[in-house]
mmCIF file of C-alpha atoms in Angstrom:
data_model
loop_
_atom_site.group_PDB
_atom_site.id
_atom_site.type_symbol
_atom_site.label_atom_id
_atom_site.label_comp_id
_atom_site.label_asym_id
_atom_site.label_seq_id
_atom_site.Cartn_x
_atom_site.Cartn_y
_atom_site.Cartn_z
ATOM 1 C CA MET A 12 1.797 24.240 27.471
ATOM 2 C CA HIS A 13 3.770 23.636 24.125
ATOM 3 C CA GLY A 14 2.617 22.306 21.076
ATOM 4 C CA GLU A 15 4.194 21.574 17.654
ATOM 5 C CA TYR A 16 2.829 20.211 14.512
ATOM 6 C CA LYS A 17 4.544 19.876 10.967
ATOM 7 C CA VAL A 18 1.401 20.379 8.291
ATOM 8 C CA PRO A 19 2.063 17.178 5.968
ATOM 9 C CA GLY A 20 3.458 19.005 2.637
ATOM 10 C CA GLY A 21 3.314 22.185 4.628
ATOM 11 C CA LYS A 22 4.757 24.330 7.403
ATOM 12 C CA LEU A 23 5.483 23.869 11.241
ATOM 13 C CA VAL A 24 3.057 25.183 13.604
ATOM 14 C CA VAL A 25 4.061 26.064 17.223
ATOM 15 C CA VAL A 26 2.143 27.245 20.194
ATOM 16 C CA ASP A 27 2.726 27.978 23.591
ATOM 17 C CA PHE A 28 0.044 28.969 26.291
ATOM 18 C CA ASP A 29 -0.909 28.370 29.596
ATOM 19 C CA VAL A 30 -4.006 27.015 31.224
ATOM 20 C CA ASP A 31 -5.554 29.092 34.183
ATOM 21 C CA ASP A 32 -7.223 27.471 37.277
ATOM 22 C CA ASP A 33 -10.904 27.364 35.587
ATOM 23 C CA GLY A 34 -9.467 25.502 32.510
ATOM 24 C CA VAL A 35 -9.507 28.299 30.197
ATOM 25 C CA ILE A 36 -6.380 29.107 27.899
ATOM 26 C CA ARG A 37 -4.378 32.148 28.174
ATOM 27 C CA ASP A 38 -1.432 34.142 26.756
ATOM 28 C CA PRO A 39 -1.702 32.307 23.251
ATOM 29 C CA ARG A 40 1.567 32.685 21.183
ATOM 30 C CA VAL A 41 1.769 31.064 17.963
ATOM 31 C CA ALA A 42 4.701 30.976 15.629
ATOM 32 C CA GLY A 43 6.128 28.667 12.883
ATOM 33 C CA ASP A 44 7.839 29.089 9.544
ATOM 34 C CA PHE A 45 4.617 29.800 7.788
ATOM 35 C CA PHE A 46 3.229 32.572 5.722
ATOM 36 C CA LEU A 47 0.511 34.713 6.731
ATOM 37 C CA GLU A 48 -1.091 38.141 5.524
ATOM 38 C CA PRO A 49 -1.659 40.253 6.539
ATOM 39 C CA ASP A 50 1.033 40.276 9.685
ATOM 40 C CA GLU A 51 -1.755 41.337 11.963
ATOM 41 C CA ALA A 52 -3.876 38.395 11.147
ATOM 42 C CA LEU A 53 -1.428 36.725 13.828
ATOM 43 C CA ASP A 54 -2.637 38.909 16.381
ATOM 44 C CA ASP A 55 -6.048 37.437 15.124
ATOM 45 C CA VAL A 56 -5.119 33.825 15.786
ATOM 46 C CA ASN A 57 -3.786 34.651 19.357
ATOM 47 C CA ARG A 58 -6.906 36.542 20.277
ATOM 48 C CA ALA A 59 -9.041 33.804 18.924
ATOM 49 C CA LEU A 60 -6.957 31.213 21.271
ATOM 50 C CA ASP A 61 -7.254 33.496 24.134
ATOM 51 C CA GLY A 62 -10.247 32.616 26.404
ATOM 52 C CA LEU A 63 -11.160 29.098 24.893
ATOM 53 C CA PRO A 64 -11.824 26.282 27.272
ATOM 54 C CA ALA A 65 -8.840 24.177 27.234
ATOM 55 C CA ALA A 66 -11.624 21.297 26.670
ATOM 56 C CA SER A 67 -12.485 22.452 22.979
ATOM 57 C CA ASP A 68 -11.983 19.981 20.528
ATOM 58 C CA ALA A 69 -9.940 20.552 17.357
ATOM 59 C CA LYS A 70 -13.066 21.577 15.252
ATOM 60 C CA GLN A 71 -14.118 24.228 17.880
ATOM 61 C CA ILE A 72 -10.507 25.536 17.839
ATOM 62 C CA ALA A 73 -10.660 25.900 14.227
ATOM 63 C CA ALA A 74 -13.902 27.447 13.973
ATOM 64 C CA ALA A 75 -13.155 29.993 16.510
ATOM 65 C CA ILE A 76 -9.889 31.329 14.611
ATOM 66 C CA THR A 77 -11.651 31.324 11.379
ATOM 67 C CA ARG A 78 -14.304 33.323 12.815
ATOM 68 C CA GLU A 79 -11.661 35.783 14.301
ATOM 69 C CA LEU A 80 -9.808 36.337 11.357
ATOM 70 C CA ARG A 81 -10.333 39.363 9.294
ATOM 71 C CA PRO A 82 -11.512 39.531 5.365
ATOM 72 C CA GLY A 83 -8.869 38.943 2.991
ATOM 73 C CA THR A 84 -6.322 36.853 5.045
ATOM 74 C CA VAL A 85 -4.058 34.344 3.282
ATOM 75 C CA MET A 86 -2.612 31.364 4.982
ATOM 76 C CA LEU A 87 0.014 29.620 3.273
ATOM 77 C CA GLY A 88 1.478 26.462 4.523
ATOM 78 C CA PHE A 89 -0.875 26.000 7.187
ATOM 79 C CA SER A 90 -4.449 26.335 8.259
ATOM 80 C CA ALA A 91 -6.852 27.401 11.341
ATOM 81 C CA GLU A 92 -6.999 23.693 11.518
ATOM 82 C CA ALA A 93 -3.346 22.966 11.733
ATOM 83 C CA VAL A 94 -3.095 25.524 14.753
ATOM 84 C CA ALA A 95 -6.166 23.646 16.089
ATOM 85 C CA VAL A 96 -4.239 20.228 15.987
ATOM 86 C CA ALA A 97 -0.876 21.989 17.626
ATOM 87 C CA VAL A 98 -2.989 22.985 20.262
ATOM 88 C CA ARG A 99 -4.234 19.668 20.778
ATOM 89 C CA ARG A 100 -1.307 18.279 20.539
ATOM 90 C CA ALA A 101 -0.085 20.497 23.454
ATOM 91 C CA LEU A 102 -3.037 19.558 25.597
ATOM 92 C CA THR A 103 -2.484 16.058 25.414
ATOM 93 C CA ASP A 104 1.313 16.073 25.932
ATOM 94 C CA ALA A 105 1.917 14.850 22.487
ATOM 95 C CA ARG A 106 5.429 13.862 21.275
ATOM 96 C CA SER A 107 7.697 14.489 18.007
ATOM 97 C CA TRP A 108 9.397 12.472 15.864
ATOM 98 C CA ALA A 109 12.552 13.498 17.503
ATOM 99 C CA ASP A 110 11.571 12.381 21.027
ATOM 100 C CA TYR A 111 12.296 8.882 20.167
ATOM 101 C CA GLU A 112 14.798 6.552 19.130
ATOM 102 C CA TRP A 113 13.964 4.867 15.793
ATOM 103 C CA GLU A 114 14.640 1.464 14.306
ATOM 104 C CA ILE A 115 14.314 0.226 10.764
ATOM 105 C CA VAL A 116 13.775 -3.548 10.220
ATOM 106 C CA HIS A 117 14.110 -5.390 6.851
ATOM 107 C CA ASP A 118 14.297 -9.061 7.470
ATOM 108 C CA ALA A 119 13.886 -11.790 5.356
ATOM 109 C CA ALA A 120 10.639 -13.031 3.986
ATOM 110 C CA VAL A 121 8.049 -14.789 6.088
ATOM 111 C CA PRO A 122 4.403 -16.471 5.079
ATOM 112 C CA PRO A 123 1.665 -13.922 4.884
ATOM 113 C CA ARG A 124 0.020 -14.733 8.224
ATOM 114 C CA LEU A 125 3.218 -14.106 10.212
ATOM 115 C CA HIS A 126 3.423 -10.921 8.557
ATOM 116 C CA LEU A 127 0.569 -9.897 10.056
ATOM 117 C CA ALA A 128 1.233 -11.465 13.543
ATOM 118 C CA LEU A 129 4.427 -9.403 13.390
ATOM 119 C CA ASP A 130 2.351 -6.356 13.086
ATOM 120 C CA GLU A 131 0.084 -6.988 16.076
ATOM 121 C CA VAL A 132 3.340 -8.142 18.085
ATOM 122 C CA LEU A 133 5.460 -5.348 17.301
ATOM 123 C CA ALA A 134 3.037 -2.573 17.536
ATOM 124 C CA THR A 135 1.661 -3.992 20.958
ATOM 125 C CA ARG A 136 5.039 -4.046 22.137
ATOM 126 C CA VAL A 137 5.931 -0.288 21.440
ATOM 127 C CA GLY A 138 2.884 0.928 23.158
ATOM 128 C CA GLU A 139 4.085 -1.253 26.416
ATOM 129 C CA GLY A 140 7.671 0.419 26.093
ATOM 130 C CA ARG A 141 9.345 -2.909 25.189
ATOM 131 C CA ARG A 142 10.178 -1.816 21.522
ATOM 132 C CA LYS A 143 11.454 1.192 20.135
ATOM 133 C CA PRO A 144 9.405 2.750 17.413
ATOM 134 C CA THR A 145 10.064 0.800 14.300
ATOM 135 C CA LEU A 146 9.911 0.678 10.622
ATOM 136 C CA ARG A 147 9.431 -2.652 9.298
ATOM 137 C CA PHE A 148 9.871 -3.358 5.744
ATOM 138 C CA TRP A 149 8.076 -6.856 4.592
ATOM 139 C CA GLU A 150 9.821 -9.269 2.143
ATOM 140 C CA TRP A 151 7.276 -12.038 0.476
ATOM 141 C CA GLU A 152 8.296 -15.363 -1.005
ATOM 142 C CA GLU A 153 4.541 -16.119 -1.282
ATOM 143 C CA SER A 154 1.833 -14.192 -2.603
ATOM 144 C CA ALA A 155 -1.573 -13.289 -0.562
ATOM 145 C CA VAL A 156 -4.763 -11.582 -0.912
ATOM 146 C CA VAL A 157 -4.544 -9.250 2.662
ATOM 147 C CA ILE A 158 -8.534 -7.933 3.159
ATOM 148 C CA GLY A 159 -9.214 -5.368 5.940
ATOM 149 C CA SER A 160 -10.759 -5.982 9.230
ATOM 150 C CA PHE A 161 -14.207 -5.634 8.402
ATOM 151 C CA GLN A 162 -14.161 -6.880 4.693
ATOM 152 C CA SER A 163 -16.574 -9.798 3.484
ATOM 153 C CA VAL A 164 -14.162 -12.434 1.840
ATOM 154 C CA ARG A 165 -17.015 -13.525 -0.463
ATOM 155 C CA ASN A 166 -17.296 -9.858 -1.737
ATOM 156 C CA GLU A 167 -13.570 -8.952 -1.907
ATOM 157 C CA VAL A 168 -12.011 -12.244 -3.200
ATOM 158 C CA ASP A 169 -12.865 -14.518 -6.234
ATOM 159 C CA PRO A 170 -11.929 -17.753 -4.962
ATOM 160 C CA GLU A 171 -10.839 -19.544 -8.289
ATOM 161 C CA GLY A 172 -8.551 -16.516 -9.361
ATOM 162 C CA ALA A 173 -7.051 -16.669 -6.391
ATOM 163 C CA GLU A 174 -6.628 -20.386 -6.229
ATOM 164 C CA ARG A 175 -5.493 -20.499 -9.829
ATOM 165 C CA TYR A 176 -2.830 -17.667 -9.384
ATOM 166 C CA GLY A 177 -1.427 -18.967 -5.998
ATOM 167 C CA PHE A 178 -2.713 -16.298 -3.654
ATOM 168 C CA ASP A 179 -3.603 -17.021 -0.348
ATOM 169 C CA VAL A 180 -6.334 -15.097 1.408
ATOM 170 C CA VAL A 181 -5.411 -13.642 4.800
ATOM 171 C CA ARG A 182 -7.125 -11.100 7.147
ATOM 172 C CA ARG A 183 -5.012 -8.034 8.901
ATOM 173 C CA ILE A 184 -6.395 -6.364 12.128
ATOM 174 C CA SER A 185 -6.586 -2.713 10.387
ATOM 175 C CA GLY A 186 -9.866 -1.592 8.324
ATOM 176 C CA GLY A 187 -9.499 -0.678 4.629
ATOM 177 C CA GLY A 188 -9.836 -2.587 1.520
ATOM 178 C CA ALA A 189 -8.239 -5.519 -0.480
ATOM 179 C CA MET A 190 -4.875 -5.667 -1.421
ATOM 180 C CA MET A 191 -3.431 -7.830 -3.717
ATOM 181 C CA MET A 192 0.325 -8.584 -2.457
ATOM 182 C CA GLU A 193 2.067 -10.497 -5.749
ATOM 183 C CA LYS A 194 5.628 -11.199 -4.476
ATOM 184 C CA GLY A 195 8.060 -9.495 -5.878
ATOM 185 C CA ASN A 196 5.797 -6.891 -6.921
ATOM 186 C CA VAL A 197 4.918 -4.783 -3.877
ATOM 187 C CA VAL A 198 6.355 -2.438 -1.304
ATOM 188 C CA THR A 199 4.865 -2.804 2.095
ATOM 189 C CA TYR A 200 5.879 -1.328 5.149
ATOM 190 C CA SER A 201 4.489 -0.819 8.594
ATOM 191 C CA LEU A 202 5.105 1.869 11.286
ATOM 192 C CA TYR A 203 4.897 0.971 14.855
ATOM 193 C CA VAL A 204 4.672 4.165 16.959
ATOM 194 C CA PRO A 205 3.216 4.951 20.540
ATOM 195 C CA ALA A 206 0.077 6.945 20.534
ATOM 196 C CA GLU A 207 1.883 10.290 21.886
ATOM 197 C CA LEU A 208 3.089 10.876 18.520
ATOM 198 C CA VAL A 209 -0.104 11.200 17.004
ATOM 199 C CA SER A 210 -1.670 12.518 19.745
ATOM 200 C CA GLY A 211 -4.251 15.740 19.455
ATOM 201 C CA MET A 212 -4.707 14.366 15.568
ATOM 202 C CA SER A 213 -7.936 12.860 14.108
ATOM 203 C CA PHE A 214 -7.482 9.761 12.244
ATOM 204 C CA ALA A 215 -7.524 11.814 9.141
ATOM 205 C CA ASP A 216 -4.828 13.730 10.161
ATOM 206 C CA SER A 217 -2.875 11.256 11.512
ATOM 207 C CA TYR A 218 -2.626 9.359 8.077
ATOM 208 C CA ALA A 219 -1.511 12.190 6.042
ATOM 209 C CA PHE A 220 1.205 12.570 8.967
ATOM 210 C CA LEU A 221 2.427 9.275 9.427
ATOM 211 C CA ASP A 222 2.887 9.218 5.315
ATOM 212 C CA ASP A 223 4.274 12.405 5.129
ATOM 213 C CA TRP A 224 8.154 11.071 5.041
ATOM 214 C CA VAL A 225 7.330 8.081 2.628
ATOM 215 C CA LEU A 226 5.994 11.159 -0.073
ATOM 216 C CA GLN A 227 9.679 12.876 0.342
ATOM 217 C CA GLY A 228 11.313 9.420 -0.301
ATOM 218 C CA LEU A 229 9.049 8.925 -3.362
ATOM 219 C CA ARG A 230 9.666 12.456 -4.397
ATOM 220 C CA SER A 231 13.471 11.721 -4.131
ATOM 221 C CA ILE A 232 13.352 9.266 -6.512
ATOM 222 C CA GLY A 233 11.450 11.193 -9.428
ATOM 223 C CA VAL A 234 7.635 10.323 -8.323
ATOM 224 C CA GLU A 235 5.351 13.367 -7.682
ATOM 225 C CA ALA A 236 3.650 11.559 -4.951
ATOM 226 C CA THR A 237 0.985 13.320 -2.855
ATOM 227 C CA TYR A 238 -1.434 11.984 -0.341
ATOM 228 C CA GLN A 239 -5.099 11.907 -1.031
ATOM 229 C CA PRO A 240 -7.383 11.392 1.805
ATOM 230 C CA LEU A 241 -8.324 9.170 3.338
ATOM 231 C CA ASN A 242 -5.456 7.045 3.004
ATOM 232 C CA ASP A 243 -4.095 6.837 -0.672
ATOM 233 C CA ILE A 244 -0.989 7.644 -2.080
ATOM 234 C CA ALA A 245 -1.052 8.626 -5.924
ATOM 235 C CA SER A 246 0.512 10.591 -8.422
ATOM 236 C CA PRO A 247 -0.566 12.217 -11.727
ATOM 237 C CA LEU A 248 -0.311 9.078 -13.270
ATOM 238 C CA GLY A 249 -2.590 7.036 -10.749
ATOM 239 C CA LYS A 250 -2.922 5.606 -7.418
ATOM 240 C CA ILE A 251 0.522 4.029 -5.930
ATOM 241 C CA GLY A 252 -0.926 2.698 -2.959
ATOM 242 C CA GLY A 253 -3.014 2.627 0.448
ATOM 243 C CA ALA A 254 -2.584 2.825 4.180
ATOM 244 C CA ALA A 255 -4.293 1.437 6.897
ATOM 245 C CA GLN A 256 -4.132 1.680 10.394
ATOM 246 C CA LYS A 257 -4.982 0.212 13.711
ATOM 247 C CA ARG A 258 -4.854 1.744 17.468
ATOM 248 C CA LEU A 259 -4.351 -0.961 19.952
ATOM 249 C CA GLY A 260 -5.075 -1.006 23.942
ATOM 250 C CA SER A 261 -1.331 -1.151 24.718
ATOM 251 C CA GLY A 262 -1.183 2.400 23.382
ATOM 252 C CA GLY A 263 0.876 1.378 20.017
ATOM 253 C CA VAL A 264 -0.703 2.522 16.850
ATOM 254 C CA LEU A 265 0.151 0.366 13.727
ATOM 255 C CA HIS A 266 0.279 2.065 10.616
ATOM 256 C CA HIS A 267 1.178 0.001 7.122
ATOM 257 C CA VAL A 268 1.006 0.951 3.390
ATOM 258 C CA THR A 269 1.114 -1.275 0.473
ATOM 259 C CA MET A 270 2.638 0.329 -2.802
ATOM 260 C CA SER A 271 2.323 -1.251 -6.069
ATOM 261 C CA TYR A 272 5.780 -1.759 -7.600
ATOM 262 C CA ASP A 273 4.681 -3.598 -10.678
ATOM 263 C CA LEU A 274 1.129 -4.709 -11.485
ATOM 264 C CA ASP A 275 -0.603 -7.457 -13.627
ATOM 265 C CA ASN A 276 -4.139 -5.559 -14.105
ATOM 266 C CA ALA A 277 -5.822 -8.625 -15.877
ATOM 267 C CA LYS A 278 -5.068 -10.770 -12.912
ATOM 268 C CA MET A 279 -6.309 -8.340 -10.268
ATOM 269 C CA LEU A 280 -9.162 -8.427 -11.889
ATOM 270 C CA GLU A 281 -9.545 -12.034 -11.808
ATOM 271 C CA VAL A 282 -8.547 -12.763 -8.167
ATOM 272 C CA LEU A 283 -10.171 -9.223 -6.603
ATOM 273 C CA ARG A 284 -13.855 -8.538 -6.744
ATOM 274 C CA ILE A 285 -13.789 -5.102 -7.925
ATOM 275 C CA GLY A 286 -17.401 -3.717 -7.656
ATOM 276 C CA ARG A 287 -18.376 -0.651 -9.861
ATOM 277 C CA GLU A 288 -19.310 1.224 -6.846
ATOM 278 C CA LYS A 289 -15.698 1.144 -5.419
ATOM 279 C CA ILE A 290 -14.603 2.437 -9.124
ATOM 280 C CA SER A 291 -16.832 5.290 -9.496
ATOM 281 C CA ASP A 292 -16.517 6.371 -6.245
ATOM 282 C CA LYS A 293 -12.808 7.244 -6.933
ATOM 283 C CA GLY A 294 -13.782 8.645 -10.528
ATOM 284 C CA ILE A 295 -11.916 6.395 -12.680
ATOM 285 C CA ALA A 296 -13.182 4.517 -15.618
ATOM 286 C CA SER A 297 -11.627 1.016 -15.641
ATOM 287 C CA ALA A 298 -10.433 -0.947 -12.462
ATOM 288 C CA ALA A 299 -7.491 -1.577 -14.588
ATOM 289 C CA LYS A 300 -6.246 1.625 -14.541
ATOM 290 C CA ARG A 301 -6.550 2.770 -10.883
ATOM 291 C CA VAL A 302 -3.211 1.834 -9.993
ATOM 292 C CA ASP A 303 0.251 3.193 -11.453
ATOM 293 C CA PRO A 304 2.874 0.992 -10.027
ATOM 294 C CA LEU A 305 6.413 2.638 -9.040
ATOM 295 C CA ARG A 306 8.321 0.327 -11.640
ATOM 296 C CA SER A 307 6.655 2.332 -14.433
ATOM 297 C CA GLN A 308 7.438 5.806 -12.858
ATOM 298 C CA THR A 309 10.946 5.197 -11.540
ATOM 299 C CA GLY A 310 12.844 2.373 -13.821
ATOM 300 C CA LEU A 311 14.425 1.220 -10.663
ATOM 301 C CA SER A 312 14.132 -2.230 -9.185
ATOM 302 C CA ARG A 313 11.923 -2.665 -6.127
ATOM 303 C CA ALA A 314 15.178 -3.306 -3.918
ATOM 304 C CA ALA A 315 16.478 0.062 -5.020
ATOM 305 C CA ILE A 316 13.406 1.855 -4.077
ATOM 306 C CA ILE A 317 13.276 0.308 -0.583
ATOM 307 C CA GLU A 318 16.848 1.383 0.053
ATOM 308 C CA ALA A 319 15.627 5.131 -1.150
ATOM 309 C CA LEU A 320 13.075 4.899 1.417
ATOM 310 C CA LYS A 321 15.179 3.848 3.882
ATOM 311 C CA GLN A 322 18.052 6.368 3.498
ATOM 312 C CA THR A 323 15.024 9.151 3.487
ATOM 313 C CA PHE A 324 13.524 7.808 6.930
ATOM 314 C CA THR A 325 17.022 7.912 8.224
ATOM 315 C CA SER A 326 17.718 11.313 7.094
ATOM 316 C CA LEU A 327 14.688 12.487 8.685
ATOM 317 C CA HIS A 328 14.561 10.636 11.920
ATOM 318 C CA GLY A 329 18.167 9.561 12.505
ATOM 319 C CA ALA A 330 16.754 5.624 12.395
ATOM 320 C CA LYS A 331 19.183 2.803 13.016
ATOM 321 C CA PRO A 332 19.040 -1.089 11.406
ATOM 322 C CA GLY A 333 17.287 -3.434 13.933
ATOM 323 C CA ALA A 334 15.684 -6.708 13.768
ATOM 324 C CA VAL A 335 12.986 -8.642 14.979
ATOM 325 C CA THR A 336 13.996 -10.618 18.132
ATOM 326 C CA ALA A 337 13.889 -14.180 18.695
ATOM 327 C CA ASP A 338 11.411 -13.877 21.368
ATOM 328 C CA GLU A 339 9.209 -11.360 19.285
ATOM 329 C CA LEU A 340 9.409 -14.049 16.394
ATOM 330 C CA ALA A 341 8.283 -16.916 18.739
ATOM 331 C CA GLU A 342 5.360 -14.642 19.927
ATOM 332 C CA ALA A 343 4.292 -13.805 16.616
ATOM 333 C CA GLU A 344 4.254 -17.527 15.457
ATOM 334 C CA ALA A 345 2.388 -18.641 17.917
ATOM 335 C CA LEU A 346 -0.141 -15.832 17.070
ATOM 336 C CA ALA A 347 -0.069 -16.693 13.356
ATOM 337 C CA ALA A 348 -1.244 -20.293 14.499
ATOM 338 C CA SER A 349 -3.910 -19.341 16.653
ATOM 339 C CA LYS A 350 -5.442 -16.203 15.300
ATOM 340 C CA PHE A 351 -4.279 -15.545 11.707
ATOM 341 C CA SER A 352 -4.720 -18.979 10.602
ATOM 342 C CA SER A 353 -8.112 -19.372 12.102
ATOM 343 C CA PRO A 354 -11.015 -20.109 9.711
ATOM 344 C CA ASP A 355 -13.162 -18.306 12.508
ATOM 345 C CA TRP A 356 -10.694 -15.270 12.324
ATOM 346 C CA LEU A 357 -10.573 -15.141 8.468
ATOM 347 C CA TYR A 358 -14.567 -15.941 7.899
ATOM 348 C CA ARG A 359 -15.449 -13.528 10.752
ATOM 349 C CA VAL A 360 -17.332 -11.345 8.237
ATOM 350 C CA PRO A 361 -18.247 -13.945 5.618
#
């Protein structure tokens, strides 16, 4: 068995081991470009893994490693939990970014409902093996409030404010919170990946793993971007954006992110119902100060930021330009009409 896990913002952990006829891990060998003191602590890690049931989950593996480590051990760039993820990835035949041919799609703007339908169609097709894993950037000609799959329309959106400023209200298939998508003022992308890419990871681990490339891209243009669990991308000046994810029955994973390029805070407070609990949970005194847009931090145009992110992804994963096919677009248009334009879908949580 062979497993690898690149810790987001950290180091690579590699594990090799056998599984005997009784379903027990044998002869484990942990390696990587991490830092570990003292040297003998590596023997502790290997000893902790040797003899563990292969059915152990990540928490059980990490706990076994932690118990075995000698006092004073220092782990830099990785952790017991990271080793556990690498082990689980080996046991589940996980893949790495380099195992796939990637496409980047950056097509012309489409209506918000069609964006949401494309997310479902493309993620499904990647899971079925009918499309290469894909990074797609969204373009906007209309403004919309996109609410999470389990949110209440009444609780999240002020209908008068949305109508006054021309914001449509739509519901996506992933969970998470409402996003005010003002045309020209957000950077939104979707990743459509096979489930094997995040195999062996918890949902929380997969968020950080799939967002690591964009943190590198933002840092390349001067933004001190960090990942804030569970699903926020932030900087020292405030939150930049948030991610949401949906795993589909086809074996595809949809992971999409919206980041604010520019933001009218007063307008946001009129369009969204941002409750006191949401603000206090973030440790922030004012809802208007929750988001710090990319424009103020970079001075770059929205288009220049997107190009920088595309270059980062391409340099890391060898992606090539692609496009939504006519067949995919037709399927998405039908789904937008039948599902995402339906009051039953929008108000399934009133």
